[in-house]
Tab-separated table of C-alpha atoms in Angstrom:
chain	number	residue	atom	x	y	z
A	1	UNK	CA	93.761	40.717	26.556
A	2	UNK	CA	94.872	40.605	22.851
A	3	UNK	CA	98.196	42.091	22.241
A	4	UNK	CA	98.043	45.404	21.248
A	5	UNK	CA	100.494	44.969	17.988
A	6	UNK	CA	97.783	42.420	16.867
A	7	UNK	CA	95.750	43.690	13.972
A	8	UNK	CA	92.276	42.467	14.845
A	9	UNK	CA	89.254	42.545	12.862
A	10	UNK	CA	86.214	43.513	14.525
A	11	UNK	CA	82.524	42.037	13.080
A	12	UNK	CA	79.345	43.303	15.600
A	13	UNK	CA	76.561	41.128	15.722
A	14	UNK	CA	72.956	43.538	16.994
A	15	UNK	CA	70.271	40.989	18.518
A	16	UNK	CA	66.843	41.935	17.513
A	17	UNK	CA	64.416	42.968	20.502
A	18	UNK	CA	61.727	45.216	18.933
A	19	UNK	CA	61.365	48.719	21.063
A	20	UNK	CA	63.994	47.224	23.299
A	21	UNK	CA	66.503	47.642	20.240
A	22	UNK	CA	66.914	51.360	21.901
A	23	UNK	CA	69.781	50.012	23.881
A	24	UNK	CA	71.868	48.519	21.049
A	25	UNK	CA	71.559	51.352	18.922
A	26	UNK	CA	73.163	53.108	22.525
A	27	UNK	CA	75.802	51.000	22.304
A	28	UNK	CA	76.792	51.710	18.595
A	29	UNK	CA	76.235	55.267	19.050
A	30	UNK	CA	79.135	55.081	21.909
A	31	UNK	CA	81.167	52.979	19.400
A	32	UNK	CA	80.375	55.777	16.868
A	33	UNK	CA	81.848	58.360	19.154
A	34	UNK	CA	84.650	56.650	20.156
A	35	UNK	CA	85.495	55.827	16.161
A	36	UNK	CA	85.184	51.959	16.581
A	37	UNK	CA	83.892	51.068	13.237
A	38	UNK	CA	83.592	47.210	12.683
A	39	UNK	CA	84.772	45.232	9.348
A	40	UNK	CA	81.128	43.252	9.523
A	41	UNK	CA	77.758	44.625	11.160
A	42	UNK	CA	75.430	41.414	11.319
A	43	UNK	CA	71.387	42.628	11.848
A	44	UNK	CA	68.189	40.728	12.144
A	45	UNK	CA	64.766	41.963	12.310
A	46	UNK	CA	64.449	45.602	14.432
A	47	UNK	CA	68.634	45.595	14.552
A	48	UNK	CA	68.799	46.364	11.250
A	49	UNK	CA	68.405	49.645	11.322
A	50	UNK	CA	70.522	50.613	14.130
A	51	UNK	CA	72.954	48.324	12.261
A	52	UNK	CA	73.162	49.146	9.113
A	53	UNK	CA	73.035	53.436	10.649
A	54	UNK	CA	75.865	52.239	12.636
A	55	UNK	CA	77.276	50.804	9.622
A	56	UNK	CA	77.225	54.320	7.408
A	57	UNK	CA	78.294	56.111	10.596
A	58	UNK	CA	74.684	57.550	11.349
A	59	UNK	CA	74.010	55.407	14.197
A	60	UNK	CA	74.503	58.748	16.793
A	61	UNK	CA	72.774	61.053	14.287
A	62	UNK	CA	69.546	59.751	14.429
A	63	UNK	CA	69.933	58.716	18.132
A	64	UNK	CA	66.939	57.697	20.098
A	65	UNK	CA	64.508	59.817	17.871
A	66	UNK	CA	63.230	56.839	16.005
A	67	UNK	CA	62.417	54.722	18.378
A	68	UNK	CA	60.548	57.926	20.065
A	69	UNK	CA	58.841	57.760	16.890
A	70	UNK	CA	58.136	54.309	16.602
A	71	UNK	CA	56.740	53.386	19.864
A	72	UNK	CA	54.297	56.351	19.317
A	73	UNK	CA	53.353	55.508	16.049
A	74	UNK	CA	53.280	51.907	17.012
A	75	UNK	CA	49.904	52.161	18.730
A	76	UNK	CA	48.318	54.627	16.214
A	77	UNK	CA	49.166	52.702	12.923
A	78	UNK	CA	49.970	49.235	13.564
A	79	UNK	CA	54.065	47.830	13.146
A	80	UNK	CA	53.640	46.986	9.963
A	81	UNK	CA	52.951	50.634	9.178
A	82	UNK	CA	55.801	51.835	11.387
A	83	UNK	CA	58.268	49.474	10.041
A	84	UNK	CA	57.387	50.572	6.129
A	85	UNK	CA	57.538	54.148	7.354
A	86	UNK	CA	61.171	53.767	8.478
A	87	UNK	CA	61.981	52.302	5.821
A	88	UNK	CA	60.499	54.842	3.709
A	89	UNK	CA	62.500	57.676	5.626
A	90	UNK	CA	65.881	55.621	7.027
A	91	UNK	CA	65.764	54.054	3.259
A	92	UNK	CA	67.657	56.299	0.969
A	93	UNK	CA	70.689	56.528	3.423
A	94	UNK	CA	71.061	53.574	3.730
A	95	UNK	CA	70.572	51.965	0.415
A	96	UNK	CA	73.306	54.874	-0.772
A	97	UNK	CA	76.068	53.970	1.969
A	98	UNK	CA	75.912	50.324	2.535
A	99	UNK	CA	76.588	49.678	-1.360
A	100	UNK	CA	80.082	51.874	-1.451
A	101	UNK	CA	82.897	49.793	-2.068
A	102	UNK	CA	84.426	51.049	1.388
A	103	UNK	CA	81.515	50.287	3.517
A	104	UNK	CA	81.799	47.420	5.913
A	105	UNK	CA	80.190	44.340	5.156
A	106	UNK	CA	76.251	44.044	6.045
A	107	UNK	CA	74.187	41.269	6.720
A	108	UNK	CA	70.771	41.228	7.324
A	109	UNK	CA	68.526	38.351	8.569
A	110	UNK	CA	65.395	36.827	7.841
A	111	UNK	CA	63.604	33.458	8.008
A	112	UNK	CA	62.517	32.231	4.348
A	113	UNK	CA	59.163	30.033	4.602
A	114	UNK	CA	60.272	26.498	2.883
A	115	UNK	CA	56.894	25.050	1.536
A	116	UNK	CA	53.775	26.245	-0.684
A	117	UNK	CA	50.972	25.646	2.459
A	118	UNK	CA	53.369	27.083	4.926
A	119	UNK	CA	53.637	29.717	2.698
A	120	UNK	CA	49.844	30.469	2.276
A	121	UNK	CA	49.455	30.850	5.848
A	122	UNK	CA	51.735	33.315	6.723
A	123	UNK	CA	50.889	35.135	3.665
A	124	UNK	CA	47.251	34.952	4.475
A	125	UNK	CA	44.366	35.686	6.772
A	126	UNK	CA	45.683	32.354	9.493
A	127	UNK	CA	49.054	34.608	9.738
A	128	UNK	CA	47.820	35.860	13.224
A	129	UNK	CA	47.019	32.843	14.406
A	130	UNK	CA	49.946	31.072	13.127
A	131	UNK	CA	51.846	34.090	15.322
A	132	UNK	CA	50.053	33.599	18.242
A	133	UNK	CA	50.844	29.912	19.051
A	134	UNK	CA	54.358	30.224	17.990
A	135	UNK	CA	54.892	33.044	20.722
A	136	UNK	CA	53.054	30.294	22.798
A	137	UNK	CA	55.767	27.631	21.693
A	138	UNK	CA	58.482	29.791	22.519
A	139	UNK	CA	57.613	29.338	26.293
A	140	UNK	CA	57.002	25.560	25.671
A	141	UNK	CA	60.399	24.952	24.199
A	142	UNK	CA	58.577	23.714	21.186
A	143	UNK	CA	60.349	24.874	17.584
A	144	UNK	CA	59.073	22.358	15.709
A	145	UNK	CA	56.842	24.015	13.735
A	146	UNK	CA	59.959	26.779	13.246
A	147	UNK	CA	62.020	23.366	11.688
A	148	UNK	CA	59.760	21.990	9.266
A	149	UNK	CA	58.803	25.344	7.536
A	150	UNK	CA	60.977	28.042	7.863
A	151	UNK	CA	64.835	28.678	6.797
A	152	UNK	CA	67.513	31.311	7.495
A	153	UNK	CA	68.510	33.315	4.967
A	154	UNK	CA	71.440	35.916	5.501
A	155	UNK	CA	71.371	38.681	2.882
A	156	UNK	CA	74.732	40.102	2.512
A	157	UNK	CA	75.597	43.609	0.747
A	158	UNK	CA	79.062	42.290	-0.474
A	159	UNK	CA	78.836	40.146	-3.221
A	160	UNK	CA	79.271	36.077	-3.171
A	161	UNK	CA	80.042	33.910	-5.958
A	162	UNK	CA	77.510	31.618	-6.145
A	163	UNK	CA	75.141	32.774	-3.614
A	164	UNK	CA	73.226	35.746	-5.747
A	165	UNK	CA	70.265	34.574	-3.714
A	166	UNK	CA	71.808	36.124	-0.681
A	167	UNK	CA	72.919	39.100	-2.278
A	168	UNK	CA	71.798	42.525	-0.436
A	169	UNK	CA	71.329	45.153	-2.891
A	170	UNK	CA	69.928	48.399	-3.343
A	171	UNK	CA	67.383	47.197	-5.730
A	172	UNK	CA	65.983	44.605	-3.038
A	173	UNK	CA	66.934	46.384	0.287
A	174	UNK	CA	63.318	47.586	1.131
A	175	UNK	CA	61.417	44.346	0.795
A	176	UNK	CA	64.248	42.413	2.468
A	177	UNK	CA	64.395	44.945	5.582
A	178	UNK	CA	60.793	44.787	5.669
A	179	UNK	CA	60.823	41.066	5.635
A	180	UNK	CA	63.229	40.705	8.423
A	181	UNK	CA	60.801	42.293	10.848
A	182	UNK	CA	57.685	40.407	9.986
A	183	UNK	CA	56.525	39.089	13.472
A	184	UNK	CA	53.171	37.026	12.127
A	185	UNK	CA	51.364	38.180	15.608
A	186	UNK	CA	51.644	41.887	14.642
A	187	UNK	CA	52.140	42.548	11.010
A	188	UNK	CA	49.344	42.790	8.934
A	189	UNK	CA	51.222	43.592	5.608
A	190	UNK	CA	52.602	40.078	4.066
A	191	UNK	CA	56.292	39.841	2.917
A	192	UNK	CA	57.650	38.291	-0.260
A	193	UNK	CA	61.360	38.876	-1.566
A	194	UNK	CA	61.263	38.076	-5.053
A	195	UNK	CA	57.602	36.402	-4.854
A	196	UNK	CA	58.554	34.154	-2.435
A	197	UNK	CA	57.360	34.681	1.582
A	198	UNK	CA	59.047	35.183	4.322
A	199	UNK	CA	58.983	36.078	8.075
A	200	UNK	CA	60.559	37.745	10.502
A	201	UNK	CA	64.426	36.845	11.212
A	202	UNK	CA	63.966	36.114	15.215
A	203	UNK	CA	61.862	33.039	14.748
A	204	UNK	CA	65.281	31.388	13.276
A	205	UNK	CA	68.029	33.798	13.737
A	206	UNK	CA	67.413	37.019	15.815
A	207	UNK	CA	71.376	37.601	16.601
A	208	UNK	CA	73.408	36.112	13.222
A	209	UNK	CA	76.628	36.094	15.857
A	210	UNK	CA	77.468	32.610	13.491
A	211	UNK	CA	77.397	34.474	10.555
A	212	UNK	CA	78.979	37.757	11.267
A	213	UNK	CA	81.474	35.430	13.056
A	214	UNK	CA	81.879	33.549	9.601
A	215	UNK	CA	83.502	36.564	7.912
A	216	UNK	CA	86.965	35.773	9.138
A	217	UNK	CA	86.411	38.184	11.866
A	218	UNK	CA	88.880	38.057	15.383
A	219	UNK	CA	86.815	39.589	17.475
A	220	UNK	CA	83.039	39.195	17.668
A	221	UNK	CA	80.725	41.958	19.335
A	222	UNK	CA	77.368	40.932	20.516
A	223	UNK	CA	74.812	42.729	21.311
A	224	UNK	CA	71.510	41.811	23.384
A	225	UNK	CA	68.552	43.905	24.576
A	226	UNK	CA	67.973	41.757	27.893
A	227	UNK	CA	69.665	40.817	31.009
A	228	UNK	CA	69.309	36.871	30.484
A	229	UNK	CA	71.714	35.018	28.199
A	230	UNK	CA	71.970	35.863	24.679
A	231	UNK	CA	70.490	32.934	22.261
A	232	UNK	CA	70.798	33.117	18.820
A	233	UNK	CA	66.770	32.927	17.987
A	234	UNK	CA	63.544	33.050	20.028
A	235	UNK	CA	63.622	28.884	21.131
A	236	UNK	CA	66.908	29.427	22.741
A	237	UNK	CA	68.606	26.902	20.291
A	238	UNK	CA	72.016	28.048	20.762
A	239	UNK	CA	73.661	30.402	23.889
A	240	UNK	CA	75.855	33.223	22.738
A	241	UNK	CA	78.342	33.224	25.296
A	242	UNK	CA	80.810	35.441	26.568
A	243	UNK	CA	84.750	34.541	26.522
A	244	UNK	CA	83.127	31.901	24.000
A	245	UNK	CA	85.175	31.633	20.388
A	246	UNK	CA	82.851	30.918	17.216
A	247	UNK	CA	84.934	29.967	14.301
A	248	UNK	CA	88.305	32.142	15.168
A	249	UNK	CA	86.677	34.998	16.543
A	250	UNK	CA	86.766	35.665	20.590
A	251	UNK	CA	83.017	36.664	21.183
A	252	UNK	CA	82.339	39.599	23.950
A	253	UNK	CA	78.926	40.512	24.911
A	254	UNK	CA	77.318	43.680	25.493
A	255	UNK	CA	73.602	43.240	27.294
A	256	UNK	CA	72.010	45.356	29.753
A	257	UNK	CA	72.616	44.637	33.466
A	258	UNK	CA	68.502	44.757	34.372
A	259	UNK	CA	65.323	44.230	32.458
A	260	UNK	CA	64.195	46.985	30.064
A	261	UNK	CA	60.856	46.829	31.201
A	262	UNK	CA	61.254	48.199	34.475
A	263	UNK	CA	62.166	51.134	32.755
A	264	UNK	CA	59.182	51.258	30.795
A	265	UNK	CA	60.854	49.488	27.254
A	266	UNK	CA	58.972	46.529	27.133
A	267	UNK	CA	58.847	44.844	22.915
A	268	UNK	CA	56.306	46.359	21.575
A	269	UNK	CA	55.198	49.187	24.105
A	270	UNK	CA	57.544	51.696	25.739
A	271	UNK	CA	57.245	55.007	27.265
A	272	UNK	CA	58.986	58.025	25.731
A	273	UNK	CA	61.271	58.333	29.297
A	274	UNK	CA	61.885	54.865	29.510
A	275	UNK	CA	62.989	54.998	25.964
A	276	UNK	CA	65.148	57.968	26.748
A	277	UNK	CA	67.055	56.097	29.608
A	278	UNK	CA	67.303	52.580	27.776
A	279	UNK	CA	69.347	54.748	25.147
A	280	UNK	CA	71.090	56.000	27.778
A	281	UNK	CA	72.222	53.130	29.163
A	282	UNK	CA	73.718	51.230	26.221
A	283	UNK	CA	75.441	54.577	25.225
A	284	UNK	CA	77.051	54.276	28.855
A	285	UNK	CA	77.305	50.608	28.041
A	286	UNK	CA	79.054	51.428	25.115
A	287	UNK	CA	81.728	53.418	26.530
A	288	UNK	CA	82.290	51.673	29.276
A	289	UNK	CA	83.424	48.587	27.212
A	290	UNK	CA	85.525	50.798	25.128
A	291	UNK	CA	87.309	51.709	28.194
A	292	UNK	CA	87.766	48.036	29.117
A	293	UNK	CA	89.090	46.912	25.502
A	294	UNK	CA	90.640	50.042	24.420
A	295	UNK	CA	93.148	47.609	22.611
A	296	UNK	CA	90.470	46.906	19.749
A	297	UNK	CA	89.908	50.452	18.494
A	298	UNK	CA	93.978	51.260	18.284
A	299	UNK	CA	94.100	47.580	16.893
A	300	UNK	CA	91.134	47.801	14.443
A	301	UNK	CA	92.205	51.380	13.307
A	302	UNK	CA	95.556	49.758	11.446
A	303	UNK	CA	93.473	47.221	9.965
A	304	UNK	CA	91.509	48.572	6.970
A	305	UNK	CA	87.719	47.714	5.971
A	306	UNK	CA	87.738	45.407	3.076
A	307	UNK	CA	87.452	46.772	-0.601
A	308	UNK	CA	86.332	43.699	-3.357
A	309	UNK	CA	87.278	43.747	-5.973
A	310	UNK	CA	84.156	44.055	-7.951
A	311	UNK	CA	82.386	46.971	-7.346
A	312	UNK	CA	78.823	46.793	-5.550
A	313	UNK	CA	75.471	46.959	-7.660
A	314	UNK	CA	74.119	50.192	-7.652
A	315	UNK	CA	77.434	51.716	-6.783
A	316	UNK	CA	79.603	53.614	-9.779
């Protein structure tokens, strides 16, 4: 166990799961409660809203009521209609706390398409399609197509000299949330940041553990939505592990103990009670790991969130 005079810094990394992303945002509502607050939240795809609520300390406030929501609308309307719609309503909150100057830092995933006929595929009427078969690759092991044409790209809302194409901002936050989600299978809406298309973040980086670990963090948080091991994408190109160290930072990992689905949370379908419970459990989750490494919230209270220097765009 780390010594409690140790000042650690904490940086969570929330793995993307679609409707099963109830049980993360359970476990940073119990971190919310128990007034862990982490110097980095790192988000891809449907994390990035329990993230970045977690990361203006309304992770508990909205609670399991969006993903009620969500999984009802999902039928009705379509994802790509749900996923606008959030961002619609979850938008102005978050686009005015994640840009203070004492907000922790907040990255956001998403998989940038790397050539022009790549690019007119997912963009056009083949994006199905295109979906289809790489949900088929993922059970054949096969990324190739992943390599060749698509790129991750970690938006971050602190600034980075030399790197304003990664810069997070308030003026850009709604197309890059929306672009982080964009499973091709699903979404019927296109994405572009800036004119230039991209997809969702899980077909090259669906937990950005790497990243958040990056940020000179000590301790890394991760998060996953299944009972398997955690991978950092959908091919299973690199294991998350627990007790594992990435850079500096000593990685622990949260993950549910069965499979979501037999509680009704499958990825894109879920039942309003097997929502309910899948909350439930990562809140329990939550707390229960607090109990076990009550060192890192005394630690982590005495060491304070980053200010830059230069204040954020968008922020006075």
């Amino acid at each position: 166990m780390t010594d409690t005079a140790t000042t650690e810094r904490i940086g969570i990394a929330v793995a993307a799961g679609m409707l099963k992303g109830v049980y993360g945002h359970g476990v940073l509502s119990a971190f919310e409660e128990r007034g862990l607050r982490a110097h980095v939240y790192g988000t891809a795809s449907s994390s990035g809203l329990s993230g970045g609520l977690a990361a203006v300390g309304q992770a508990r406030r909205t609670g399991v009521g969006y993903w009620l929501k969500a999984a009802a609308a999902a039928a009705e309307k379509g994802m790509s209609s749900v996923v606008l719609d959030s961002i619609e309503e979850y938008g102005p909150t978050l686009r005015d706390g994640l840009f203070r100057p004492e907000a922790p830092e907040f990255l956001l995933a998403t998989s940038k398409v790397t050539n022009p006929a790549a690019a007119e595929t997912t963009q056009g009427p083949g994006a199905k399609a295109l979906g289809k078969q790489l949900l088929r690759n993922v059970f054949a092991g096969d990324r190739s197509w992943v390599v060749e044409n698509l790129s991750t790209v970690v938006f971050s809302s602190r600034t980075e000299s030399g790197r304003e194409e990664c810069r997070l901002t308030p003026r850009n936050y709604d197309a890059v949330s929306y672009a982080s989600t964009r499973m091709l299978h699903a979404w019927d809406v296109p994405a572009e940041i800036d004119g230039e298309a991209y997809v969702d973040a899980s077909y090259t980086c669906s937990c950005p553990a790497r990243e958040v670990a990056a940020k000179d963090v000590t301790v890394l948080i991760a998060i996953g939505c299944d009972p398997f091991p955690l991978f950092r994408d959908l091919y299973a190109s690199e294991e998350i592990v627990d007790g594992s160290v990435l850079h500096r930072a000593r990685v622990l990992v949260i993950k549910p103990d069965e499979d979501l689905k037999d509680l009704g949370v499958d990825y894109a379908a879920a039942t309003s009670g097997g929502l309910v419970k899948a909350y439930e459990l990562g809140l329990d989750a939550g707390h229960r790991f607090m109990e076990l490494h009550a060192e890192l919230l005394r630690s982590a209270a005495s060491a304070p969130l980053d200010i830059p220097a230069v204040a954020q765009e968008g922020v006075a």
